[in-house]
Coordinates of C-alpha atoms in Angstrom, one line a residue:
Chain A
M521 CA -11.3 -12.9 -10.2
T522 CA -7.6 -12.5 -9.8
R523 CA -7.7 -10.5 -6.5
E524 CA -9.5 -12.8 -4.1
P525 CA -7.8 -12.7 -0.8
G526 CA -7.6 -16.4 -0.8
S527 CA -5.5 -16.5 -3.9
A528 CA -3.3 -13.8 -2.6
S529 CA -2.4 -15.4 0.7
F530 CA -3.4 -19.0 0.9
P531 CA -1.1 -21.8 -0.3
A532 CA -3.0 -23.3 -3.2
G533 CA -1.0 -26.5 -3.2
S534 CA -0.6 -26.7 -6.9
G535 CA 3.2 -27.0 -6.6
Y536 CA 3.0 -30.1 -4.4
S537 CA 1.3 -32.3 -7.0
T538 CA 3.5 -34.5 -9.1
S539 CA 1.2 -36.0 -11.6
E540 CA 3.8 -37.1 -14.2
G541 CA 6.9 -39.2 -13.9
P542 CA 7.2 -39.5 -10.1
M543 CA 9.7 -42.3 -10.5
R544 CA 12.1 -40.3 -12.6
R545 CA 11.8 -37.2 -10.5
A546 CA 12.4 -39.2 -7.3
F547 CA 15.5 -40.7 -8.9
S548 CA 16.8 -37.3 -10.1
S549 CA 16.3 -35.7 -6.7
L550 CA 18.1 -38.6 -5.0
T551 CA 21.1 -38.3 -7.2
R552 CA 21.3 -34.6 -6.8
G553 CA 20.5 -34.6 -3.1
V554 CA 18.3 -32.3 -1.3
W555 CA 21.0 -30.0 -0.1
V556 CA 20.8 -27.7 -3.1
W557 CA 17.3 -26.7 -2.0
Y558 CA 18.4 -26.0 1.5
T559 CA 21.2 -23.8 0.2
F560 CA 18.7 -21.9 -1.9
L561 CA 16.4 -21.4 1.1
L562 CA 19.1 -20.6 3.7
P563 CA 19.8 -16.9 2.9
P564 CA 16.1 -15.8 2.6
L565 CA 15.2 -17.9 5.6
L566 CA 17.9 -16.4 7.7
L567 CA 16.9 -12.9 6.7
I568 CA 13.3 -13.6 7.6
L569 CA 14.1 -15.2 11.0
V570 CA 16.5 -12.4 11.9
F571 CA 14.5 -9.4 10.7
V572 CA 10.9 -10.6 11.0
G573 CA 10.6 -13.5 13.4
Y574 CA 13.1 -12.5 16.0
P575 CA 11.9 -8.9 16.5
T576 CA 8.3 -10.1 16.6
L577 CA 9.1 -12.4 19.4
L578 CA 11.0 -9.6 21.1
A579 CA 7.9 -7.4 20.9
F580 CA 5.8 -10.1 22.5
R581 CA 8.5 -10.7 25.2
Q582 CA 9.1 -7.0 25.9
S583 CA 5.4 -6.5 26.5
F584 CA 5.7 -8.8 29.6
Y585 CA 9.1 -7.4 30.8
T586 CA 10.5 -4.1 32.0
R587 CA 13.8 -2.9 30.9
T588 CA 15.9 -1.8 33.9
P589 CA 19.6 -1.0 34.2
E590 CA 20.1 -4.4 35.8
G591 CA 18.4 -6.2 32.9
Q592 CA 15.0 -7.4 32.0
V593 CA 12.5 -7.9 34.9
F594 CA 9.4 -9.9 34.4
A595 CA 6.3 -7.6 34.8
G596 CA 3.4 -9.9 34.1
T597 CA 0.5 -8.1 32.6
Y598 CA 1.5 -4.8 34.2
H599 CA 2.2 -3.0 30.9
F600 CA -1.1 -4.2 29.5
E601 CA -2.9 -2.9 32.5
R602 CA -1.0 0.4 32.1
L603 CA -2.0 0.5 28.4
L604 CA -5.6 -0.3 28.8
T605 CA -6.1 2.4 31.5
N606 CA -4.3 5.0 29.4
S607 CA -6.6 7.5 27.9
I608 CA -4.0 8.6 25.2
F609 CA -3.9 5.0 24.0
W610 CA -7.7 4.8 23.8
G611 CA -7.8 8.2 22.1
A612 CA -5.3 7.0 19.5
L613 CA -7.1 3.7 18.9
G614 CA -10.5 5.5 18.8
N615 CA -9.1 8.0 16.2
T616 CA -7.7 5.2 14.1
I617 CA -10.9 3.2 14.0
L618 CA -13.1 6.3 13.5
L619 CA -10.9 7.6 10.6
G620 CA -10.8 4.1 9.1
L621 CA -14.6 3.6 9.3
A622 CA -15.3 7.1 7.9
F623 CA -12.8 6.5 5.1
L624 CA -14.3 3.1 4.1
A625 CA -17.8 4.3 4.4
I626 CA -17.1 7.1 1.9
V627 CA -14.6 5.6 -0.4
I628 CA -16.3 2.2 -1.2
P629 CA -19.6 3.7 -2.4
L630 CA -17.8 6.4 -4.3
A631 CA -15.4 4.0 -5.9
T632 CA -18.3 1.7 -6.9
I633 CA -20.1 4.6 -8.6
F634 CA -17.0 5.8 -10.4
A635 CA -16.0 2.3 -11.4
S636 CA -19.5 1.5 -12.8
M637 CA -19.3 4.7 -14.8
L638 CA -15.8 4.0 -16.1
N639 CA -16.9 0.5 -17.0
R640 CA -19.8 1.8 -19.2
V641 CA -18.3 5.0 -20.6
R642 CA -17.3 4.5 -24.2
H643 CA -14.5 7.0 -24.5
G644 CA -11.6 8.0 -22.3
A645 CA -11.7 5.3 -19.6
T646 CA -8.0 4.7 -19.8
P647 CA -6.7 8.2 -19.3
L648 CA -9.2 8.7 -16.6
K649 CA -8.0 5.6 -14.8
V650 CA -4.5 6.8 -15.0
I651 CA -5.5 10.2 -13.5
Y652 CA -7.6 8.6 -10.7
F653 CA -4.7 6.3 -9.8
L654 CA -2.1 9.1 -9.7
P655 CA -2.3 10.0 -5.9
Q656 CA -1.7 6.3 -5.2
L657 CA 1.8 6.6 -6.5
T658 CA 2.5 9.8 -4.6
S659 CA 3.9 9.3 -1.1
S660 CA 1.5 10.0 1.7
V661 CA 4.0 12.5 3.0
A662 CA 3.9 14.6 -0.2
I663 CA 0.1 14.4 -0.2
A664 CA 0.0 15.5 3.4
I665 CA 2.2 18.5 2.7
M666 CA 0.1 19.4 -0.3
F667 CA -3.2 19.1 1.7
H668 CA -1.7 21.1 4.6
Y669 CA -1.9 24.0 2.2
V670 CA -5.1 22.9 0.5
F671 CA -6.8 23.1 3.9
Q672 CA -5.2 26.3 5.0
P673 CA -8.2 28.3 6.4
D674 CA -7.4 31.8 5.0
W675 CA -6.1 31.1 1.5
G676 CA -6.1 27.4 1.0
L677 CA -7.4 25.8 -2.2
L678 CA -10.5 24.4 -0.5
N679 CA -11.6 27.5 1.4
G680 CA -10.7 29.7 -1.4
G681 CA -13.0 27.6 -3.6
L682 CA -15.8 27.7 -1.0
R683 CA -15.5 31.5 -0.8
S684 CA -15.6 31.9 -4.5
I685 CA -18.9 30.1 -4.6
G686 CA -20.3 32.5 -2.0
L687 CA -19.7 31.0 1.4
S688 CA -18.4 33.5 3.8
E689 CA -18.1 31.3 6.9
V690 CA -15.4 28.8 6.0
P691 CA -14.2 26.0 8.2
L692 CA -10.9 25.8 10.0
W693 CA -10.3 22.3 8.9
L694 CA -6.9 21.0 10.2
A695 CA -6.8 23.7 12.9
D696 CA -10.0 22.5 14.5
P697 CA -9.5 19.4 16.8
R698 CA -13.2 19.0 17.6
F699 CA -15.3 16.0 16.5
N700 CA -17.3 17.6 13.7
L701 CA -17.7 17.5 10.0
T702 CA -15.3 20.4 9.3
G703 CA -12.5 19.7 11.8
S704 CA -9.1 18.0 11.5
R705 CA -10.5 14.5 11.4
A706 CA -12.9 15.4 8.6
A707 CA -10.0 17.0 6.7
V708 CA -7.7 14.0 6.9
T709 CA -10.6 11.8 5.8
V710 CA -11.1 14.0 2.7
L711 CA -7.3 13.6 2.2
A712 CA -7.5 9.8 2.5
V713 CA -10.5 9.5 0.2
W714 CA -8.8 11.7 -2.4
A715 CA -5.6 9.7 -2.2
G716 CA -7.2 6.2 -2.0
L717 CA -10.1 6.5 -4.4
G718 CA -8.0 5.5 -7.4
Y719 CA -6.9 2.2 -5.9
F720 CA -10.5 1.4 -4.9
I721 CA -11.8 2.3 -8.3
I722 CA -9.2 0.1 -10.2
V723 CA -9.9 -2.9 -8.0
T724 CA -13.7 -2.5 -8.2
L725 CA -13.4 -2.0 -12.0
A726 CA -11.5 -5.3 -12.2
G727 CA -14.3 -6.9 -10.2
L728 CA -16.9 -5.4 -12.5
Q729 CA -15.2 -6.7 -15.6
S730 CA -15.1 -10.2 -14.3
I731 CA -19.0 -10.4 -14.1
P732 CA -20.2 -12.5 -17.0
A733 CA -22.0 -10.4 -19.6
D734 CA -24.7 -13.0 -20.2
L735 CA -26.1 -12.2 -16.7
Y736 CA -26.9 -8.8 -18.0
D737 CA -28.3 -10.1 -21.2
A738 CA -30.6 -12.4 -19.3
A739 CA -31.7 -9.5 -17.1
A740 CA -32.4 -7.4 -20.2
I741 CA -34.5 -10.1 -21.7
D742 CA -36.5 -10.3 -18.4
G743 CA -37.1 -6.6 -18.9
A744 CA -34.9 -5.2 -16.1
T745 CA -33.9 -1.6 -16.3
P746 CA -30.1 -0.9 -16.1
L747 CA -30.5 0.4 -12.6
Q748 CA -32.4 -2.8 -11.5
A749 CA -29.6 -4.9 -13.1
W750 CA -27.1 -2.8 -11.2
F751 CA -28.7 -3.6 -7.9
T752 CA -29.6 -7.2 -8.5
I753 CA -26.5 -8.3 -10.5
T754 CA -23.6 -5.9 -10.1
L755 CA -23.7 -5.3 -6.4
P756 CA -24.1 -8.9 -5.3
S757 CA -21.4 -10.0 -7.8
L758 CA -19.0 -7.5 -6.3
R759 CA -19.2 -9.1 -2.8
P760 CA -15.7 -10.7 -2.9
T761 CA -14.3 -7.4 -4.2
F762 CA -15.9 -5.5 -1.3
I763 CA -14.7 -8.0 1.3
F764 CA -11.2 -7.8 -0.1
L765 CA -11.3 -4.0 -0.2
I766 CA -12.7 -3.8 3.3
M767 CA -10.0 -6.1 4.6
T768 CA -7.0 -4.4 2.9
G769 CA -8.6 -1.0 3.6
T770 CA -9.0 -1.7 7.3
I771 CA -5.5 -3.0 7.7
D772 CA -4.1 0.1 5.8
A773 CA -6.3 2.4 7.9
L774 CA -5.0 0.7 11.1
S775 CA -1.4 1.2 10.0
R776 CA -1.9 4.8 9.0
F777 CA 1.1 6.9 9.8
G778 CA 2.9 8.9 7.2
D779 CA 0.3 11.5 6.3
L780 CA -0.9 12.1 9.9
W781 CA 2.7 12.3 11.2
T782 CA 3.5 14.9 8.5
L783 CA 0.5 16.9 9.4
G784 CA 0.4 16.6 13.2
G785 CA 3.8 15.3 14.4
P786 CA 4.0 12.2 16.6
G787 CA 1.4 13.7 18.9
G788 CA -1.1 14.1 16.2
A789 CA -1.7 17.8 16.7
P790 CA -4.0 19.6 17.1
A791 CA -4.9 18.3 20.6
R792 CA -4.0 14.6 19.6
S793 CA -7.0 14.7 17.3
L794 CA -4.9 13.1 14.5
Q795 CA -2.9 10.6 16.6
S796 CA -3.1 7.1 15.2
I797 CA -2.2 3.9 17.0
V798 CA 1.0 3.5 15.1
M799 CA 1.9 7.1 15.9
Y800 CA 1.3 6.3 19.6
M801 CA 3.5 3.3 19.3
F802 CA 6.2 5.4 17.6
Q803 CA 5.9 8.1 20.3
T804 CA 6.0 5.8 23.4
G805 CA 8.7 3.6 22.0
F806 CA 11.0 5.9 20.0
E807 CA 10.5 9.2 21.8
S808 CA 9.6 8.3 25.4
N809 CA 11.8 5.1 25.3
D810 CA 8.9 3.3 27.1
F811 CA 9.6 0.1 25.2
S812 CA 7.4 -2.1 27.2
L813 CA 4.3 0.1 26.7
S814 CA 5.1 0.4 23.0
A815 CA 5.5 -3.4 22.8
A816 CA 2.2 -3.9 24.6
T817 CA 0.6 -1.6 22.0
A818 CA 2.3 -3.6 19.2
V819 CA 0.8 -6.8 20.6
V820 CA -2.7 -5.3 20.7
F821 CA -2.2 -3.9 17.2
F822 CA -1.1 -7.3 16.0
L823 CA -4.2 -9.0 17.5
I824 CA -6.5 -6.4 15.9
V825 CA -5.0 -6.9 12.5
L826 CA -5.1 -10.6 12.8
G827 CA -8.7 -10.5 13.9
V828 CA -9.6 -8.4 10.9
T829 CA -7.8 -10.8 8.6
I830 CA -9.6 -13.8 10.1
I831 CA -13.0 -12.2 10.0
A832 CA -12.5 -11.2 6.3
F833 CA -11.3 -14.7 5.4
W834 CA -14.2 -16.3 7.2
G835 CA -16.6 -13.9 5.5
F836 CA -15.1 -14.8 2.2
L837 CA -14.6 -18.5 2.6
R838 CA -18.1 -19.0 4.0
K839 CA -19.5 -18.1 0.6
E840 CA -16.9 -20.3 -1.1
F841 CA -17.9 -23.3 1.0
K842 CA -21.6 -22.6 0.2
A843 CA -20.8 -22.5 -3.5
M844 CA -19.0 -25.9 -3.3
K845 CA -22.1 -27.6 -1.9
Chain B
M550 CA -33.8 -19.3 -26.0
T551 CA -31.3 -18.1 -28.7
E552 CA -34.2 -17.0 -30.8
T553 CA -35.6 -14.7 -28.1
A554 CA -32.1 -13.3 -27.5
L555 CA -31.7 -12.6 -31.2
T556 CA -35.0 -10.8 -31.6
A557 CA -34.8 -9.0 -28.2
K558 CA -31.3 -7.6 -28.6
P559 CA -31.8 -5.1 -31.5
A560 CA -35.1 -4.0 -30.0
T561 CA -33.4 -3.0 -26.7
T562 CA -30.5 -1.3 -28.3
Q563 CA -32.8 0.7 -30.5
R564 CA -35.0 1.6 -27.6
R565 CA -32.1 2.7 -25.5
L566 CA -30.2 4.8 -28.0
P567 CA -31.3 8.3 -27.1
A568 CA -31.3 7.5 -23.3
D569 CA -27.9 5.9 -23.8
W570 CA -26.5 9.1 -25.4
R571 CA -27.7 11.1 -22.5
S572 CA -26.3 8.7 -19.9
Q573 CA -23.0 8.6 -21.7
A574 CA -22.8 12.4 -21.6
T575 CA -23.8 12.5 -17.9
M576 CA -21.2 9.9 -17.0
S577 CA -18.5 11.7 -19.0
V578 CA -19.2 15.0 -17.2
M579 CA -19.1 13.3 -13.8
L580 CA -15.9 11.4 -14.5
V581 CA -14.2 14.6 -15.8
I582 CA -15.2 16.5 -12.7
G583 CA -13.7 13.7 -10.6
A584 CA -10.5 13.7 -12.6
A585 CA -10.3 17.5 -12.2
A586 CA -10.6 17.1 -8.4
M587 CA -7.6 14.7 -8.6
V588 CA -5.5 17.0 -10.8
L589 CA -6.4 20.4 -9.3
P590 CA -4.4 20.1 -6.0
F591 CA -1.4 18.9 -8.0
W592 CA -1.6 21.8 -10.4
W593 CA -2.3 24.4 -7.7
M594 CA 0.8 23.1 -5.8
F595 CA 2.9 23.3 -8.9
A596 CA 1.7 26.9 -9.8
T597 CA 2.2 28.1 -6.2
S598 CA 5.7 26.6 -6.1
L599 CA 6.6 28.9 -9.0
S600 CA 5.5 32.0 -7.1
R601 CA 8.1 33.9 -5.0
K602 CA 5.3 36.0 -3.4
A603 CA 3.7 32.8 -2.1
N604 CA 6.2 32.8 0.8
V605 CA 5.0 36.1 2.0
S606 CA 1.3 36.3 1.2
M607 CA -1.0 34.0 -0.7
P608 CA -3.9 35.3 -2.8
R609 CA -7.2 34.8 -1.0
T610 CA -8.7 33.4 -4.2
P611 CA -6.7 30.4 -5.3
S612 CA -4.6 31.2 -8.4
F613 CA -3.7 28.6 -10.9
W614 CA -1.0 30.5 -12.5
P615 CA 1.4 32.8 -10.6
A616 CA 1.7 36.4 -11.5
D617 CA 5.4 36.2 -10.9
P618 CA 6.6 32.9 -12.2
S619 CA 10.2 32.1 -11.3
F620 CA 12.4 29.3 -10.0
F621 CA 13.3 31.2 -6.9
N622 CA 11.6 28.7 -4.6
Y623 CA 13.4 25.9 -6.2
Q624 CA 16.8 27.6 -5.7
V625 CA 16.0 28.1 -2.0
A626 CA 14.7 24.5 -1.7
T627 CA 17.8 23.0 -3.2
A628 CA 20.0 25.2 -1.0
N629 CA 18.0 24.1 2.1
L630 CA 17.9 20.4 1.3
P631 CA 20.5 18.3 -0.4
I632 CA 18.0 17.0 -2.9
V633 CA 20.6 15.3 -5.1
Q634 CA 21.9 13.5 -2.1
L635 CA 18.4 12.5 -1.1
Y636 CA 17.7 11.1 -4.5
A637 CA 21.0 9.2 -4.5
N638 CA 20.1 7.7 -1.1
S639 CA 16.6 6.7 -2.2
L640 CA 17.9 5.2 -5.5
L641 CA 20.5 3.2 -3.6
V642 CA 18.1 1.9 -0.9
V643 CA 15.3 1.2 -3.4
G644 CA 17.7 -0.3 -5.9
V645 CA 19.5 -2.7 -3.6
T646 CA 16.3 -3.8 -1.7
T647 CA 14.5 -4.4 -5.0
I648 CA 17.3 -6.5 -6.4
G649 CA 17.6 -8.4 -3.2
Y650 CA 13.9 -8.9 -2.7
L651 CA 13.4 -10.2 -6.2
F652 CA 16.4 -12.5 -6.1
F653 CA 15.7 -14.1 -2.7
S654 CA 11.9 -14.3 -3.4
A655 CA 12.6 -16.1 -6.7
L656 CA 15.2 -18.4 -5.1
A657 CA 13.0 -19.4 -2.2
G658 CA 10.0 -19.5 -4.5
Y659 CA 11.8 -21.9 -6.8
A660 CA 12.8 -24.2 -4.0
F661 CA 9.2 -24.3 -2.7
A662 CA 7.7 -24.8 -6.2
K663 CA 10.0 -27.4 -7.6
G664 CA 12.2 -28.7 -4.8
R665 CA 11.7 -32.0 -3.0
F666 CA 13.2 -32.1 0.4
P667 CA 12.1 -32.9 4.0
G668 CA 10.5 -30.0 5.9
K669 CA 9.2 -28.2 2.9
S670 CA 5.7 -27.6 4.3
V671 CA 7.0 -26.3 7.7
L672 CA 9.5 -23.9 6.0
F673 CA 6.8 -22.7 3.6
I674 CA 4.5 -22.0 6.5
I675 CA 7.2 -20.0 8.2
F676 CA 7.5 -17.8 5.1
L677 CA 3.7 -17.5 4.9
A678 CA 3.4 -16.6 8.5
T679 CA 5.3 -13.4 8.0
L680 CA 2.4 -12.2 5.9
F681 CA 0.4 -11.9 9.0
I682 CA 2.9 -9.9 11.0
P683 CA 2.5 -6.2 10.3
F684 CA 5.7 -4.3 10.1
E685 CA 4.5 -2.0 12.8
T686 CA 4.4 -4.8 15.3
R687 CA 8.1 -5.4 15.2
M688 CA 9.4 -1.9 14.3
I689 CA 10.5 -0.9 17.8
P690 CA 12.4 -4.1 18.6
L691 CA 13.9 -4.0 15.1
Y692 CA 15.0 -0.5 15.8
L693 CA 16.6 -1.5 19.1
M694 CA 18.3 -4.5 17.3
M695 CA 19.8 -2.1 14.7
S696 CA 20.9 0.2 17.5
D697 CA 22.5 -2.7 19.4
L698 CA 24.3 -3.8 16.3
G699 CA 25.5 -0.3 15.7
L700 CA 23.7 -0.1 12.3
T701 CA 21.6 2.9 12.9
N702 CA 22.6 5.8 10.7
T703 CA 23.9 3.4 8.1
Y704 CA 22.5 2.3 4.7
W705 CA 22.5 -1.3 6.1
A706 CA 19.7 -0.4 8.5
L707 CA 17.6 0.8 5.6
I708 CA 18.3 -2.2 3.4
L709 CA 18.8 -5.4 5.5
P710 CA 15.2 -5.8 6.9
F711 CA 13.7 -5.6 3.4
L712 CA 15.8 -8.1 1.4
A713 CA 13.4 -11.1 1.8
G714 CA 9.7 -11.4 2.5
G715 CA 6.8 -13.9 2.6
F716 CA 4.8 -12.0 0.0
G717 CA 7.4 -12.1 -2.7
T718 CA 8.2 -15.7 -2.0
F719 CA 4.6 -16.7 -2.2
L720 CA 4.0 -14.8 -5.5
M721 CA 7.2 -16.4 -7.0
R722 CA 6.3 -19.8 -5.9
Q723 CA 2.9 -19.6 -7.6
T724 CA 4.5 -18.4 -10.8
I725 CA 7.3 -21.0 -10.8
A726 CA 4.8 -23.8 -10.0
S727 CA 3.1 -23.2 -13.4
I728 CA 6.4 -23.8 -15.3
P729 CA 6.2 -27.3 -16.8
D730 CA 8.5 -29.8 -15.1
E731 CA 9.6 -31.2 -18.5
L732 CA 11.4 -28.0 -19.2
L733 CA 13.5 -28.2 -16.1
E734 CA 14.0 -32.0 -16.4
A735 CA 15.4 -31.5 -19.9
A736 CA 18.0 -29.1 -18.6
R737 CA 18.8 -31.5 -15.7
I738 CA 19.4 -34.3 -18.1
D739 CA 21.8 -32.0 -20.0
G740 CA 23.7 -31.7 -16.8
A741 CA 22.8 -28.1 -15.9
S742 CA 23.2 -27.3 -12.2
E743 CA 20.1 -26.4 -10.2
F744 CA 21.3 -22.7 -9.9
R745 CA 22.0 -22.5 -13.6
I746 CA 18.5 -23.8 -14.3
F747 CA 17.1 -21.2 -11.9
W748 CA 19.2 -18.4 -13.5
Q749 CA 18.8 -19.3 -17.2
I750 CA 15.4 -21.0 -17.4
V751 CA 13.2 -20.1 -14.5
L752 CA 14.0 -16.4 -14.0
P753 CA 13.5 -15.5 -17.7
L754 CA 10.1 -17.2 -17.7
C755 CA 9.1 -15.2 -14.6
K756 CA 9.7 -11.8 -16.1
P757 CA 6.1 -10.5 -15.8
T758 CA 5.9 -11.5 -12.1
L759 CA 9.3 -10.1 -11.4
A760 CA 8.3 -6.8 -13.0
T761 CA 5.1 -6.8 -10.8
L762 CA 7.2 -7.5 -7.7
A763 CA 9.8 -4.9 -8.6
I764 CA 7.1 -2.2 -9.2
L765 CA 5.5 -2.9 -5.8
N766 CA 8.7 -3.0 -3.9
V767 CA 9.8 0.3 -5.5
I768 CA 6.5 1.9 -4.4
W769 CA 6.8 0.5 -0.9
R770 CA 10.4 1.4 -0.3
W771 CA 10.3 4.8 -2.0
N772 CA 7.3 6.0 -0.1
D773 CA 8.2 4.5 3.3
V774 CA 8.8 7.1 6.0
L775 CA 8.2 5.3 9.3
W776 CA 11.4 3.1 9.2
P777 CA 13.8 5.7 7.9
L778 CA 12.5 8.1 10.7
L779 CA 13.4 5.4 13.3
V780 CA 16.9 4.4 12.1
T781 CA 18.4 7.5 10.4
S782 CA 18.8 10.9 11.9
K783 CA 21.7 12.2 9.7
R784 CA 20.7 14.4 6.8
E785 CA 23.3 12.7 4.6
L786 CA 21.3 9.4 4.9
F787 CA 17.8 10.7 4.4
T788 CA 15.7 9.3 1.7
V789 CA 13.6 11.7 -0.5
T790 CA 10.4 10.9 1.4
Q791 CA 12.0 11.3 4.8
G792 CA 13.7 14.5 3.8
L793 CA 10.4 15.8 2.5
A794 CA 8.6 14.9 5.7
L795 CA 11.1 16.6 7.9
A796 CA 11.4 19.6 5.7
G797 CA 7.6 19.9 5.5
R798 CA 7.5 20.1 9.3
T799 CA 10.2 22.8 9.6
Q800 CA 9.8 25.1 6.6
G801 CA 6.0 25.0 6.6
I802 CA 5.7 28.8 6.9
Y803 CA 7.4 29.4 3.5
T804 CA 4.6 28.1 1.4
G805 CA 6.4 28.5 -2.0
V806 CA 9.6 26.8 -0.8
A807 CA 7.8 24.0 0.9
L808 CA 5.7 23.3 -2.2
A809 CA 8.8 23.5 -4.4
T810 CA 10.4 20.9 -2.2
A811 CA 7.3 18.7 -2.5
V812 CA 7.2 19.1 -6.3
M813 CA 10.9 18.1 -6.6
A814 CA 10.2 15.0 -4.5
I815 CA 7.2 13.8 -6.5
L816 CA 7.8 15.0 -10.0
P817 CA 10.2 12.2 -11.0
V818 CA 7.8 9.6 -9.5
I819 CA 4.9 11.0 -11.5
V820 CA 6.9 11.1 -14.7
A821 CA 8.0 7.4 -14.1
Y822 CA 4.4 6.5 -13.4
L823 CA 3.0 8.2 -16.6
V824 CA 5.6 6.3 -18.6
L825 CA 4.9 2.9 -17.0
Q826 CA 1.3 3.4 -16.0
R827 CA 0.0 0.3 -17.8
Y828 CA 2.4 -1.9 -15.9
V829 CA 2.0 -0.1 -12.6
I830 CA -1.8 -0.4 -12.5
R831 CA -1.7 -4.0 -13.7
S832 CA 0.8 -4.9 -11.0
V833 CA -1.2 -3.4 -8.2
V834 CA -4.5 -5.0 -9.5
S835 CA -3.1 -8.4 -10.3
S836 CA -1.3 -8.9 -7.0
G837 CA -4.1 -7.4 -4.9
V838 CA -1.6 -5.4 -3.0
K839 CA -1.8 -1.7 -2.5
G840 CA 1.2 0.4 -3.6

């Protein structure tokens, strides 16, 4: 397993250990001084403090202050109250969560099936992988423009295809803001699955290839059918992969912006059906100049992402701890 | 145990052969259908971008080859959008941020992996903490900062915030930590300066990780639209993705022209991907980070 979230984001501590020649190294670092390391760290540290740390603190601070011509005025939790009673905010948050859940609920099973087939097929797995991964490299903006036409009700690729197989009543897709399986939300979910499937397949495939082959041999000796082996060996072994994909997939879904903005503008037309939480932040902060409301949204967004990360780590590490016992 | 395995194995393969052939065929058919679903929209877009009539009326049944192939839409698209300028902007922004990101990540990663100095853990935690701050949380204050500094509508605004980051630093630290200390110690005894060791010994040994980081950064920066929308409003400074997003929202009624614009924006990326696909896929998988 090379893609466990733990290994991607946790300090492993391997660099701290000095097993050999501590005396010599201590001497060498004394003679050379420690300043060289500080000069190495200074430029990147400054960049991070100025462009990451400082604006983050500003976002938190702004959510408790109001910008007035006379300067910043403390506002307490006023902006959070404003935010939490704002139906547009809840609509955007609801959309983001709904679209994210629908996306994950479709893409993970689909990717598992395709990855399992790619893992077992004897010919052509490599070119197929390259093709499935192709949309991942295309910007979400370009994909949105393409799908704007694919979903065009009168002559789009999808409805044209549906008509040619004999359907006369074709959906409106992006023009229909209602909550249904043929409306704008369904359309952008199809788009997201189409665009994201390749990444989910490739990661699942790597997970499949890390399952030891002797597990399957043992199951075959016990007389298990390939399907039984898939359910009793493959799926449980993919648990870390699924947790990883759910975590990264959730964070990506929460940050969704480019494709929805291209299709529906900052308001997420039609009828705000495609407005995501980041688009709401963009609209309140950048277009309405309501920086405090935007900052309060940013704080809520930050807490949600952090919560998802912690839950995923907990879900992942819990099993690691059990395995250690 | 081994005896059962040896006797059982040929039996199962023999028993499964006919069924295996059938399942191989079924899987191949399904995989090819899936691949067709991936390619078809791209192909349809490309075919439509070659049709002049597409701007006026589209065939009700999708056509995968235009009856009137021409480069008319491309001529209109290049007249509407300074595509060469957009490419130059994207290449500049992506190039400078990638070089900076790699350099500073490696520099900090080296200090964290091999340096011995007070405060190392605290500093490393500061770098790591940035991994948990989504860009979206700080984008509006960052935009206001750029605006206060008078940097909006300059290349600086597109470059400065992305020169250093926790992810790159962490990845480089992990790689550099695996370099044997003896190698660096030998160079130190020869009197090489710490920066020379970094430049001539550490960096060449990190080429695979640097390539991974470069590929990821190019994908991130090339495809980003949120930040360019915030800090640049002048056409001369638009990146390809931003220009495409804004053009897509204004020229949407001219299907052929809009799709020709989209093709021009993504074709070079697709060609680069097809050439480098092995490295690109490996980078994304090994780092566990989406492009």
